[in-house]
XYZ file of C-alpha atoms in Angstrom:
714
model
C -61.156 -140.185 114.970
C -58.455 -138.972 112.619
C -54.943 -140.297 113.300
C -52.296 -138.120 114.879
C -49.830 -136.746 112.295
C -46.406 -138.325 112.185
C -43.487 -136.072 113.144
C -42.243 -133.910 110.318
C -38.661 -134.410 109.082
C -35.934 -132.307 110.631
C -34.683 -129.809 108.133
C -31.328 -128.080 108.170
C -31.685 -124.317 108.461
C -29.525 -121.261 108.974
C -29.062 -120.534 112.688
C -30.705 -117.114 112.831
C -33.837 -115.679 111.258
C -34.439 -111.951 111.294
C -38.151 -111.391 111.826
C -39.695 -107.953 111.453
C -42.867 -107.924 113.519
C -43.902 -104.399 112.566
C -43.184 -103.195 109.005
C -40.536 -100.521 109.195
C -39.887 -101.321 112.837
C -37.142 -103.143 114.646
C -36.376 -106.765 113.870
C -35.778 -109.545 116.337
C -33.584 -112.530 115.703
C -34.614 -116.121 116.300
C -31.274 -117.659 117.182
C -30.286 -121.296 117.459
C -26.897 -122.673 118.358
C -27.402 -125.749 116.190
C -28.030 -125.717 112.461
C -30.583 -128.488 112.726
C -33.638 -126.517 113.867
C -36.977 -128.254 114.341
C -40.609 -127.215 114.530
C -40.818 -127.447 118.314
C -37.892 -125.076 118.748
C -39.314 -122.468 116.388
C -42.784 -122.837 117.916
C -41.424 -122.067 121.369
C -39.436 -119.131 120.021
C -42.531 -117.602 118.462
C -44.647 -118.315 121.515
C -42.241 -116.632 123.927
C -41.006 -113.800 121.720
C -44.260 -112.734 120.072
C -46.183 -113.033 123.314
C -44.038 -110.261 124.779
C -45.253 -107.991 121.979
C -48.847 -109.101 122.494
C -48.856 -108.511 126.251
C -47.278 -105.099 125.842
C -49.771 -104.026 123.162
C -52.944 -105.555 124.609
C -52.309 -104.552 128.190
C -53.074 -107.959 129.690
C -51.041 -110.781 131.200
C -51.769 -113.536 128.698
C -51.318 -111.939 125.299
C -53.318 -113.461 122.453
C -54.594 -116.719 123.947
C -56.521 -117.569 120.774
C -53.258 -118.039 118.863
C -52.117 -120.543 121.446
C -55.485 -122.320 121.480
C -55.393 -123.119 117.762
C -51.600 -123.732 117.660
C -50.965 -120.698 115.470
C -47.375 -120.407 116.698
C -46.676 -123.885 115.342
C -48.152 -122.801 112.009
C -45.774 -119.822 111.974
C -42.920 -122.268 112.582
C -44.063 -124.299 109.576
C -43.935 -121.138 107.462
C -40.330 -120.613 108.558
C -39.297 -124.177 107.793
C -41.094 -124.032 104.440
C -38.825 -121.138 103.494
C -41.442 -118.391 103.962
C -39.502 -116.593 106.702
C -39.316 -113.454 104.556
C -43.102 -113.187 104.671
C -45.569 -112.459 107.429
C -48.434 -114.885 108.132
C -51.131 -114.567 105.472
C -49.020 -112.480 103.115
C -50.372 -112.461 99.573
C -53.856 -113.653 100.615
C -56.889 -111.351 100.288
C -59.392 -111.425 103.147
C -62.792 -109.868 102.545
C -65.234 -108.746 105.238
C -68.830 -107.596 105.025
C -69.341 -105.772 108.278
C -69.931 -102.396 109.894
C -66.729 -100.822 108.631
C -63.076 -100.675 109.591
C -61.049 -98.254 111.683
C -58.049 -98.278 109.316
C -55.898 -95.949 111.424
C -55.717 -98.389 114.318
C -52.132 -99.636 114.956
C -53.361 -103.215 114.548
C -53.548 -102.716 110.785
C -50.147 -101.254 109.925
C -48.998 -104.609 108.512
C -51.715 -104.991 105.874
C -52.208 -103.558 102.448
C -55.732 -102.628 103.521
C -58.450 -100.976 101.513
C -62.081 -100.329 102.362
C -64.957 -100.543 99.942
C -68.276 -99.282 101.311
C -71.773 -100.281 100.210
C -75.264 -99.075 101.145
C -75.215 -95.353 101.732
C -72.158 -95.215 103.971
C -69.858 -92.313 103.299
C -67.082 -93.070 105.792
C -64.688 -95.923 106.365
C -64.860 -95.212 110.120
C -67.505 -96.744 112.319
C -69.893 -94.651 114.313
C -69.590 -94.904 118.064
C -72.774 -96.873 118.733
C -71.498 -99.853 116.782
C -68.711 -100.568 119.293
C -66.137 -101.210 116.579
C -67.702 -104.488 115.491
C -66.051 -104.526 112.053
C -62.721 -103.335 113.425
C -62.734 -106.082 116.053
C -63.707 -108.731 113.497
C -60.853 -107.771 111.177
C -58.532 -107.616 114.185
C -59.325 -111.228 115.081
C -58.427 -112.348 111.576
C -55.550 -110.083 110.600
C -54.595 -107.803 113.479
C -50.918 -107.280 114.147
C -51.134 -108.518 117.750
C -54.666 -109.906 117.906
C -54.996 -111.700 114.577
C -53.906 -114.970 113.025
C -52.809 -113.707 109.588
C -51.317 -110.321 110.383
C -49.907 -109.740 106.881
C -52.985 -110.609 104.831
C -54.508 -107.984 102.559
C -57.822 -106.816 103.994
C -60.855 -105.524 102.120
C -63.814 -104.225 104.125
C -67.234 -103.933 102.546
C -69.147 -101.647 104.920
C -72.873 -102.418 105.061
C -75.154 -101.042 107.768
C -78.652 -100.831 106.356
C -81.467 -102.124 108.574
C -82.489 -105.736 108.365
C -85.788 -106.088 106.424
C -86.999 -108.508 109.132
C -86.236 -106.128 111.970
C -83.067 -107.760 113.237
C -80.449 -105.109 113.790
C -77.461 -107.300 113.043
C -78.661 -108.745 109.739
C -77.502 -107.171 106.503
C -78.614 -108.077 103.028
C -77.052 -106.470 99.991
C -78.437 -105.931 96.555
C -77.667 -108.422 93.818
C -75.163 -106.036 92.234
C -73.409 -105.501 95.562
C -73.096 -109.229 96.213
C -71.904 -109.813 92.671
C -69.315 -107.072 93.136
C -68.054 -108.705 96.312
C -67.747 -112.152 94.731
C -65.869 -110.744 91.751
C -63.411 -108.630 93.737
C -60.649 -111.281 93.668
C -61.162 -112.183 97.313
C -59.727 -115.465 98.576
C -61.751 -115.736 101.796
C -64.958 -113.875 102.678
C -65.815 -113.506 106.363
C -69.476 -113.015 107.334
C -69.834 -112.235 111.031
C -73.540 -111.463 110.887
C -76.842 -113.152 110.191
C -80.447 -113.417 111.374
C -81.353 -115.310 114.494
C -82.525 -118.882 114.172
C -86.263 -118.760 113.534
C -89.146 -121.140 114.141
C -89.995 -120.791 110.454
C -86.943 -122.872 109.604
C -87.572 -126.628 109.782
C -84.170 -128.190 110.483
C -85.519 -131.730 110.392
C -86.579 -131.439 106.744
C -83.687 -129.373 105.477
C -82.702 -130.367 101.945
C -79.678 -129.899 99.728
C -81.434 -127.510 97.386
C -79.477 -124.301 97.929
C -77.703 -124.835 94.619
C -80.936 -124.054 92.792
C -83.048 -120.917 92.533
C -86.149 -122.679 93.753
C -86.683 -121.039 97.145
C -89.663 -123.149 98.159
C -90.337 -125.758 100.800
C -87.457 -126.371 103.213
C -85.294 -123.668 101.693
C -88.030 -121.023 101.849
C -86.515 -119.045 104.710
C -82.998 -119.285 103.264
C -84.242 -118.186 99.888
C -86.334 -115.348 101.265
C -83.399 -113.918 103.211
C -80.593 -114.717 100.810
C -81.994 -114.603 97.292
C -79.661 -111.788 96.230
C -76.684 -113.587 97.690
C -77.509 -116.930 96.066
C -78.256 -115.477 92.656
C -75.024 -113.479 92.634
C -73.014 -116.460 93.885
C -74.221 -118.871 91.198
C -73.708 -116.223 88.525
C -70.069 -115.799 89.586
C -67.563 -118.039 87.760
C -66.415 -120.903 89.969
C -62.799 -119.750 89.777
C -63.785 -116.367 91.250
C -65.842 -117.614 94.190
C -64.192 -117.177 97.607
C -64.203 -119.484 100.589
C -67.047 -118.279 102.815
C -66.714 -118.323 106.605
C -69.959 -117.675 108.496
C -70.525 -117.049 112.208
C -73.004 -119.547 113.692
C -74.873 -117.009 115.829
C -75.213 -116.167 119.516
C -78.615 -117.495 120.616
C -77.256 -120.535 122.489
C -79.444 -122.852 120.389
C -78.766 -126.324 119.028
C -78.512 -125.160 115.415
C -76.683 -122.231 113.779
C -78.483 -119.258 112.314
C -80.119 -119.618 108.940
C -77.202 -118.038 107.062
C -74.867 -120.758 108.296
C -76.648 -123.295 106.105
C -75.193 -121.955 102.906
C -72.776 -124.876 103.128
C -75.511 -127.441 102.555
C -74.390 -127.774 98.991
C -71.249 -129.905 99.152
C -69.648 -128.007 96.274
C -69.531 -124.807 98.311
C -66.231 -124.112 100.110
C -68.117 -122.999 103.192
C -67.385 -123.060 106.930
C -69.757 -122.397 109.828
C -68.003 -121.425 113.076
C -69.102 -121.856 116.691
C -67.362 -120.272 119.683
C -65.374 -121.876 122.516
C -63.805 -120.421 125.666
C -60.211 -120.656 126.912
C -60.749 -124.267 128.013
C -62.032 -125.231 124.592
C -65.600 -125.667 125.850
C -68.531 -124.374 123.824
C -69.456 -120.838 124.869
C -72.815 -120.522 126.611
C -74.007 -117.934 124.117
C -72.875 -119.815 121.025
C -75.224 -121.720 118.785
C -74.159 -125.340 118.312
C -73.228 -126.953 115.016
C -76.380 -129.064 114.958
C -77.690 -129.730 111.470
C -74.643 -127.944 110.017
C -72.144 -130.355 111.643
C -70.720 -131.562 108.332
C -69.376 -128.099 107.510
C -68.935 -126.676 111.015
C -65.877 -126.138 113.218
C -65.128 -124.551 116.609
C -62.718 -121.676 117.300
C -61.967 -119.247 120.153
C -64.618 -116.526 120.430
C -64.939 -115.618 124.095
C -63.110 -112.900 126.051
C -60.893 -111.908 123.140
C -58.850 -108.733 123.414
C -59.462 -106.995 120.089
C -58.941 -103.556 118.530
C -61.494 -100.862 119.202
C -61.117 -97.141 119.611
C -61.728 -94.438 122.118
C -64.900 -92.685 120.967
C -63.681 -89.484 122.591
C -60.788 -89.536 120.139
C -58.056 -89.291 122.765
C -56.565 -92.790 122.353
C -55.768 -94.261 118.956
C -54.518 -97.721 119.943
C -57.566 -98.766 121.934
C -58.555 -102.358 122.807
C -61.659 -103.905 124.331
C -62.752 -107.403 125.285
C -65.231 -108.990 122.860
C -67.202 -112.246 122.850
C -69.320 -113.825 120.134
C -69.237 -116.156 117.178
C -68.638 -112.959 115.187
C -65.065 -113.129 116.491
C -64.623 -116.899 116.267
C -65.340 -116.831 112.521
C -62.421 -114.490 111.641
C -60.052 -116.724 113.642
C -60.904 -119.415 111.098
C -60.661 -116.957 108.203
C -57.171 -115.955 109.318
C -56.157 -119.589 109.700
C -57.332 -120.401 106.185
C -55.258 -117.461 104.934
C -52.122 -118.948 106.521
C -52.943 -122.334 104.991
C -53.473 -120.817 101.553
C -50.164 -118.985 101.842
C -48.284 -122.105 102.938
C -49.672 -124.294 100.153
C -49.106 -121.628 97.478
C -52.505 -121.923 95.804
C -51.842 -125.569 94.955
C -54.967 -126.711 96.797
C -58.446 -125.754 95.694
C -60.718 -123.886 98.094
C -62.654 -127.089 98.659
C -59.428 -128.958 99.460
C -58.318 -126.255 101.901
C -61.617 -126.458 103.766
C -61.525 -130.262 103.779
C -58.007 -130.140 105.232
C -59.146 -127.678 107.893
C -61.872 -130.130 108.911
C -59.699 -133.265 108.695
C -56.983 -131.848 110.954
C -59.246 -130.389 113.663
C -59.042 -131.764 117.205
C -61.905 -134.228 117.360
C -61.114 -136.168 120.518
C -62.491 -135.784 124.035
C -65.367 -133.329 124.275
C -64.678 -132.173 120.732
C -65.778 -135.564 119.418
C -69.395 -134.435 119.897
C -70.170 -133.336 116.344
C -73.621 -132.022 117.302
C -71.850 -129.307 119.286
C -68.401 -128.915 117.720
C -68.880 -130.248 114.196
C -65.465 -131.430 113.013
C -63.889 -130.327 116.293
C -61.642 -127.526 117.531
C -59.582 -125.815 114.853
C -55.881 -126.831 114.946
C -53.860 -124.617 112.618
C -50.629 -126.292 113.686
C -51.909 -129.668 112.489
C -53.405 -128.163 109.327
C -50.000 -126.794 108.302
C -48.075 -129.897 109.349
C -47.433 -132.896 107.083
C -50.168 -135.437 107.799
C -48.231 -138.671 107.788
C -44.736 -138.962 106.311
C -44.537 -136.888 103.090
C -43.827 -138.826 99.929
C -42.500 -137.949 96.518
C -45.112 -138.876 93.909
C -45.584 -138.661 90.174
C -49.359 -138.692 90.631
C -51.360 -137.665 93.699
C -52.513 -140.849 95.410
C -53.586 -140.164 98.977
C -54.785 -143.690 99.685
C -52.546 -146.099 97.797
C -49.246 -144.659 99.028
C -47.511 -145.209 95.693
C -44.751 -142.686 96.367
C -41.316 -142.756 97.926
C -40.888 -141.458 101.463
C -38.655 -138.439 101.952
C -36.882 -140.297 104.764
C -35.646 -143.008 102.396
C -34.888 -140.881 99.328
C -31.314 -139.735 98.873
C -28.309 -139.772 96.583
C -24.891 -140.321 98.185
C -22.262 -139.038 95.785
C -19.064 -140.990 95.254
C -15.624 -139.373 95.207
C -15.452 -138.823 91.411
C -18.694 -136.779 91.451
C -17.691 -134.755 94.512
C -20.275 -132.043 95.163
C -21.598 -131.873 91.586
C -25.282 -132.660 92.118
C -25.473 -130.805 95.431
C -24.012 -127.648 93.892
C -26.134 -127.887 90.746
C -29.372 -128.132 92.705
C -28.427 -125.111 94.810
C -31.618 -123.590 96.224
C -33.910 -125.646 93.966
C -37.051 -126.793 95.772
C -38.708 -130.163 95.526
C -42.259 -130.962 96.635
C -43.436 -133.986 98.582
C -47.051 -134.767 99.423
C -48.647 -135.860 102.672
C -51.396 -138.434 103.082
C -54.041 -135.751 102.460
C -52.408 -134.757 99.172
C -50.994 -131.405 100.318
C -47.551 -130.363 99.063
C -44.628 -129.540 101.311
C -41.468 -128.048 99.892
C -37.904 -128.969 100.740
C -34.458 -127.936 99.613
C -33.631 -130.497 96.921
C -29.910 -130.418 97.713
C -30.690 -131.746 101.203
C -31.464 -135.103 99.640
C -27.979 -135.342 98.154
C -24.910 -136.170 100.193
C -21.620 -134.848 98.764
C -18.658 -137.163 99.020
C -17.300 -136.739 102.531
C -14.419 -139.197 102.617
C -11.458 -137.439 104.175
C -8.192 -137.090 102.299
C -6.412 -137.794 105.586
C -7.887 -141.290 105.776
C -7.165 -141.909 102.103
C -3.599 -140.668 102.454
C -2.972 -142.844 105.495
C -4.371 -145.846 103.655
C -1.986 -145.313 100.757
C 0.866 -144.537 103.118
C 0.458 -147.876 104.862
C -0.180 -149.803 101.622
C 2.007 -148.302 98.887
C 1.709 -149.553 95.322
C 4.782 -151.666 94.696
C 6.349 -151.619 91.235
C 6.956 -155.229 90.240
C 9.529 -156.297 87.632
C 8.574 -158.484 84.699
C 8.484 -162.079 86.004
C 10.635 -164.901 84.643
C 7.713 -167.313 84.833
C 3.961 -167.317 85.172
C 2.735 -165.771 88.412
C -0.653 -166.105 90.093
C -1.956 -164.114 93.042
C -5.324 -164.256 94.829
C -6.314 -161.562 97.322
C -9.610 -161.388 99.144
C -10.951 -158.051 100.379
C -8.036 -156.333 98.733
C -7.378 -152.698 99.581
C -7.634 -150.342 96.613
C -4.664 -147.980 96.893
C -4.772 -146.809 93.283
C -5.830 -143.241 92.456
C -7.631 -144.178 89.246
C -10.604 -146.317 88.353
C -9.477 -149.259 90.481
C -9.995 -147.056 93.544
C -13.658 -148.022 93.114
C -12.858 -151.676 93.846
C -11.849 -151.397 97.492
C -12.723 -154.629 99.279
C -13.158 -156.668 96.093
C -11.476 -160.023 95.535
C -8.571 -159.839 93.042
C -7.136 -162.691 91.000
C -3.975 -161.579 89.178
C -1.999 -163.343 86.456
C 1.358 -162.286 84.945
C 3.488 -163.984 82.338
C 7.118 -163.487 81.195
C 6.330 -161.633 77.966
C 4.875 -158.653 79.834
C 1.180 -159.525 79.729
C -0.938 -159.319 82.862
C -4.589 -159.619 83.777
C -6.638 -158.998 86.899
C -10.129 -160.274 87.599
C -12.099 -158.345 90.214
C -15.326 -159.286 91.939
C -17.370 -157.902 94.805
C -20.403 -160.215 95.016
C -23.636 -158.447 94.239
C -22.053 -155.084 93.535
C -19.135 -155.098 91.110
C -17.022 -157.147 88.765
C -14.312 -156.191 86.338
C -11.249 -157.068 84.314
C -7.985 -155.243 83.637
C -5.327 -156.057 81.062
C -1.769 -154.720 81.088
C 1.143 -155.055 78.712
C 4.758 -154.050 79.217
C 6.770 -154.393 75.975
C 9.829 -156.578 76.721
C 12.114 -154.245 74.752
C 10.671 -151.071 76.298
C 9.917 -152.028 79.870
C 9.691 -148.402 81.028
C 6.192 -148.221 79.514
C 3.120 -150.144 80.596
C -0.217 -149.810 78.818
C -3.451 -150.746 80.546
C -7.117 -151.230 79.683
C -9.939 -152.093 82.012
C -13.644 -152.758 82.318
C -15.751 -152.297 85.459
C -19.419 -153.148 85.910
C -21.055 -151.551 88.960
C -24.394 -153.214 89.579
C -25.619 -151.028 92.431
C -23.580 -147.846 92.140
C -22.270 -145.339 89.635
C -18.632 -144.379 90.187
C -19.209 -145.108 93.847
C -22.447 -143.089 94.035
C -25.544 -144.733 95.513
C -29.209 -143.755 95.263
C -32.412 -144.877 96.941
C -36.084 -144.006 97.072
C -37.199 -141.328 94.629
C -33.733 -141.249 93.068
C -34.131 -144.869 92.000
C -31.097 -147.088 91.541
C -27.806 -146.350 89.797
C -25.438 -148.623 87.924
C -22.782 -148.181 85.302
C -20.262 -149.786 82.986
C -16.836 -148.168 82.713
C -14.179 -148.693 80.071
C -10.837 -147.066 80.824
C -7.348 -146.848 79.399
C -4.134 -145.900 81.121
C -0.390 -145.735 80.758
C 2.545 -145.839 83.164
C 5.934 -144.453 82.209
C 9.129 -144.667 84.263
C 12.419 -142.920 83.550
C 15.571 -141.684 85.269
C 17.157 -138.237 85.335
C 20.480 -138.286 87.093
C 19.928 -139.688 90.563
C 16.165 -139.217 90.334
C 13.676 -141.903 89.390
C 10.683 -140.396 87.611
C 7.259 -141.859 87.046
C 3.985 -140.803 85.461
C 0.588 -142.505 85.433
C -2.570 -141.365 83.705
C -6.036 -142.786 83.067
C -8.996 -141.770 80.939
C -12.377 -143.455 81.122
C -15.819 -143.533 79.582
C -18.842 -144.471 81.685
C -22.202 -145.705 80.429
C -24.678 -145.060 83.298
C -28.053 -146.706 83.900
C -30.942 -145.513 86.075
C -33.718 -147.730 87.373
C -37.193 -146.852 88.719
C -36.443 -143.235 89.505
C -39.040 -140.520 90.060
C -36.387 -137.811 89.788
C -33.817 -138.937 87.212
C -34.909 -139.306 83.607
C -31.450 -140.304 82.433
C -27.713 -139.796 82.739
C -25.448 -139.087 79.784
C -22.151 -140.884 79.211
C -19.449 -139.615 81.532
C -15.762 -138.996 80.881
C -13.303 -139.481 83.732
C -9.631 -138.882 84.460
C -6.911 -139.482 87.044
C -3.149 -138.949 87.086
C -0.027 -138.995 89.245
C 3.481 -137.621 88.737
C 6.243 -138.914 90.992
C 9.962 -138.340 91.587
C 12.150 -140.339 93.997
C 15.852 -140.081 94.876
C 17.611 -142.905 96.707
C 20.675 -142.181 98.845
C 23.710 -144.298 99.621
C 22.658 -144.859 103.224
C 19.465 -146.564 102.085
C 17.282 -143.495 102.489
C 14.790 -142.394 99.827
C 13.223 -138.971 99.328
C 10.142 -138.822 97.111
C 7.596 -136.276 95.909
C 4.348 -136.787 94.055
C 1.498 -134.754 92.620
C -1.732 -136.562 91.901
C -5.371 -136.064 91.015
C -7.793 -138.729 92.251
C -10.477 -140.058 89.913
C -12.765 -137.241 88.766
C -15.692 -136.829 86.373
C -14.712 -134.389 83.625
C -17.885 -134.209 81.595
C -21.483 -135.427 81.604
C -24.890 -134.519 82.942
C -28.067 -135.918 84.463
C -31.567 -135.018 83.276
C -33.879 -134.515 86.232
C -37.621 -133.992 86.542
C -38.250 -132.672 90.043
C -41.784 -132.317 91.472
C -42.298 -128.684 92.439
C -45.985 -128.649 93.329
C -49.412 -129.691 92.158
C -52.486 -128.241 90.561
C -55.805 -128.094 92.421
C -56.937 -130.863 90.069
C -54.222 -133.167 91.446
C -51.669 -133.059 88.641
C -48.071 -133.105 89.882
C -46.007 -130.277 88.405
C -42.430 -131.104 87.451
C -39.464 -128.945 86.562
C -36.917 -130.280 84.084
C -33.273 -129.690 84.965
C -30.027 -130.659 83.305
C -27.479 -131.113 86.086
C -23.749 -131.155 85.232
C -21.962 -134.006 86.974
C -18.454 -132.546 86.953
C -17.634 -131.408 90.509
C -16.923 -127.771 91.271
C -13.223 -128.233 92.037
C -10.229 -130.429 91.261
C -8.398 -132.164 94.064
C -4.598 -132.124 93.764
C -2.517 -133.988 96.335
C 1.093 -132.919 96.855
C 3.015 -135.514 98.859
C 6.522 -135.507 100.306
C 7.960 -138.654 101.861
C 11.273 -139.623 103.459
C 12.207 -143.229 104.213
C 15.376 -144.292 106.040
C 16.634 -147.408 107.819
C 16.646 -147.497 111.617
C 17.014 -150.257 114.183
C 16.767 -153.019 111.630
C 13.653 -151.604 110.013
C 12.495 -148.632 107.971
C 11.072 -145.355 109.220
C 8.717 -143.415 106.965
C 7.871 -139.732 107.392
C 5.293 -138.165 105.107
C 3.245 -135.010 104.592
C 0.303 -134.411 102.243
C -1.315 -131.161 101.200
C -4.662 -131.533 99.426
C -5.853 -128.615 97.300
C -9.656 -128.442 96.839
C -10.161 -131.719 98.700
C -13.014 -133.964 97.589
C -13.086 -131.979 94.314
C -14.910 -129.134 96.077
C -13.977 -125.653 94.927
C -14.668 -123.913 98.228
C -13.116 -126.561 100.477
C -10.135 -125.329 102.481
C -6.782 -127.046 101.854
C -6.093 -129.985 104.110
C -2.750 -131.002 105.581
C -1.760 -134.361 106.988
C 1.496 -135.634 108.466
C 2.221 -139.354 108.808
C 4.946 -141.414 110.373
C 5.458 -145.148 110.460
C 7.941 -147.885 111.226
C 8.152 -151.173 109.349
C 10.282 -154.125 110.363
C 10.281 -157.869 109.751
C 11.545 -160.630 111.956
């Protein structure tokens, strides 16, 4: 038995999707109060909302039970989450049918770009009354608006109604030129809901894999006699032009399908034989079993289906009847394959699509009996769902698991980078691959986390731990601080929690060693000229071993590290009663990237930070101060990315090269006002901060914070 698929990741989506069920008609909105919408929620929305349309149109109490049976509503939810909510199911896929014709004016087909091509002496695209709308019903099961699986697929009907040369009224053989024309009509999936009865001439016990040749002798004699034109035309058609073929198994209730269903004997053929089940998922009494065709056979609903027909008297256009037969189970599969092809964007070959259909079928319980059900009961929800946790890969390896899981791949941006990577990726997609090698697309920006540290918390931290200006010492001074708080606005803001060992000497020289075991170490040097003590010049070096300016990456983003060299200056002056101060820093960062699937490299980065301050002391011991500062910010630099965006049918991962600027979209400026005054033997501090473009995000609303504190010693 195949394993159950692991749950798909939850993906952030907009809260409302406008879905137009009928082209040109009214839309209905799938609403959700939360932004984090999952597959189950969308599945239930489709099941309840679309079923109302189905019941109203079909005139019954259950709507389209076949959709529910194969989990089609879940597949529609996967289309939404994959970003295909602007498309109807099956859109862009061409379904071909060889059948008795198509009643194009039926309301079931208003959603398709339908055309009808007619072979064999038929001069009308409408069916004659005695045929009971067979072709119309077949197309309705695949692509009908209310009755079908892929309501937006393009439909091409090849009408063929000549008598069967062996006397069977439902068998149709075309000329070589007609078959060749069908195969070369750019059809993605060809549905064949006809075929001769099983015959005693056909020896199932000695069947051989010789349908790829033109030797129609021995065990393939009956196949060759009935299908010579078809085979010859098929093998003469270029491989790239051959469609997936879906064949009805037949309605004789026998242990093997009809002869035509054995076209899939050759393993290179993307071919599916379909048997019919009822509402309970049990094989229909009339249906042939998979039997000798089990390796390329699957079960689908085909009993008591409400499908489009028409009133032969001409009084009622939107007419429906109840149909049963493998003829109507086959187009359920054809429609499902159309949805799969749409979802996977032609990145899987026809053979791979069919293999996925088989691998994801329900094969437990009664459906484990391959002699009856082949691979099991079709499950379109599972076929369109990631099978196992999707992984980012540079080569498709479905067995070795050499990729990085989407659940462990992210880049958390530090404060200096702000929202840079998130904004640069915008609506860019990235592809991950499930354990069967199928691609699933995600919004690349969802794997980046913009810096979310609040300016309120930062302001409070600095309010409670102000940077104290220290005079030049008269003797050597040493200071050791463990887990020191980083209250600076510049490059040392990256060292919060590091151990600091500081040394100062009387001639104005100072040094600070910084270390955070396993993550960071650094050194700063400062010099205040003894004869010009209003100026202090600084230089520093930081080595981040597991981060880049506070940014962290894991999984497909690899690991980040960086070395930073920075220079700064502090200048203090007086103007009347005001004490003025200015601090500025400029830095250069040399980044490194390790074992990343996404990041080819990061250029050198330039950084900056500054603060301007003015303070006025009063005679009563009060002090009023103002400051304007910009926290550390990247000014220039970029990252070169190679994002997987899909795959070829041959298994090659397709990448898109991007150069992502690392300067954030905005520039945070903090305006601070603070009043300190003595009270009750201590000092009261009142402060207010207004942050413009907080977190260096252009669209972020200004943030205000008001602080108050009392400090006293005893």
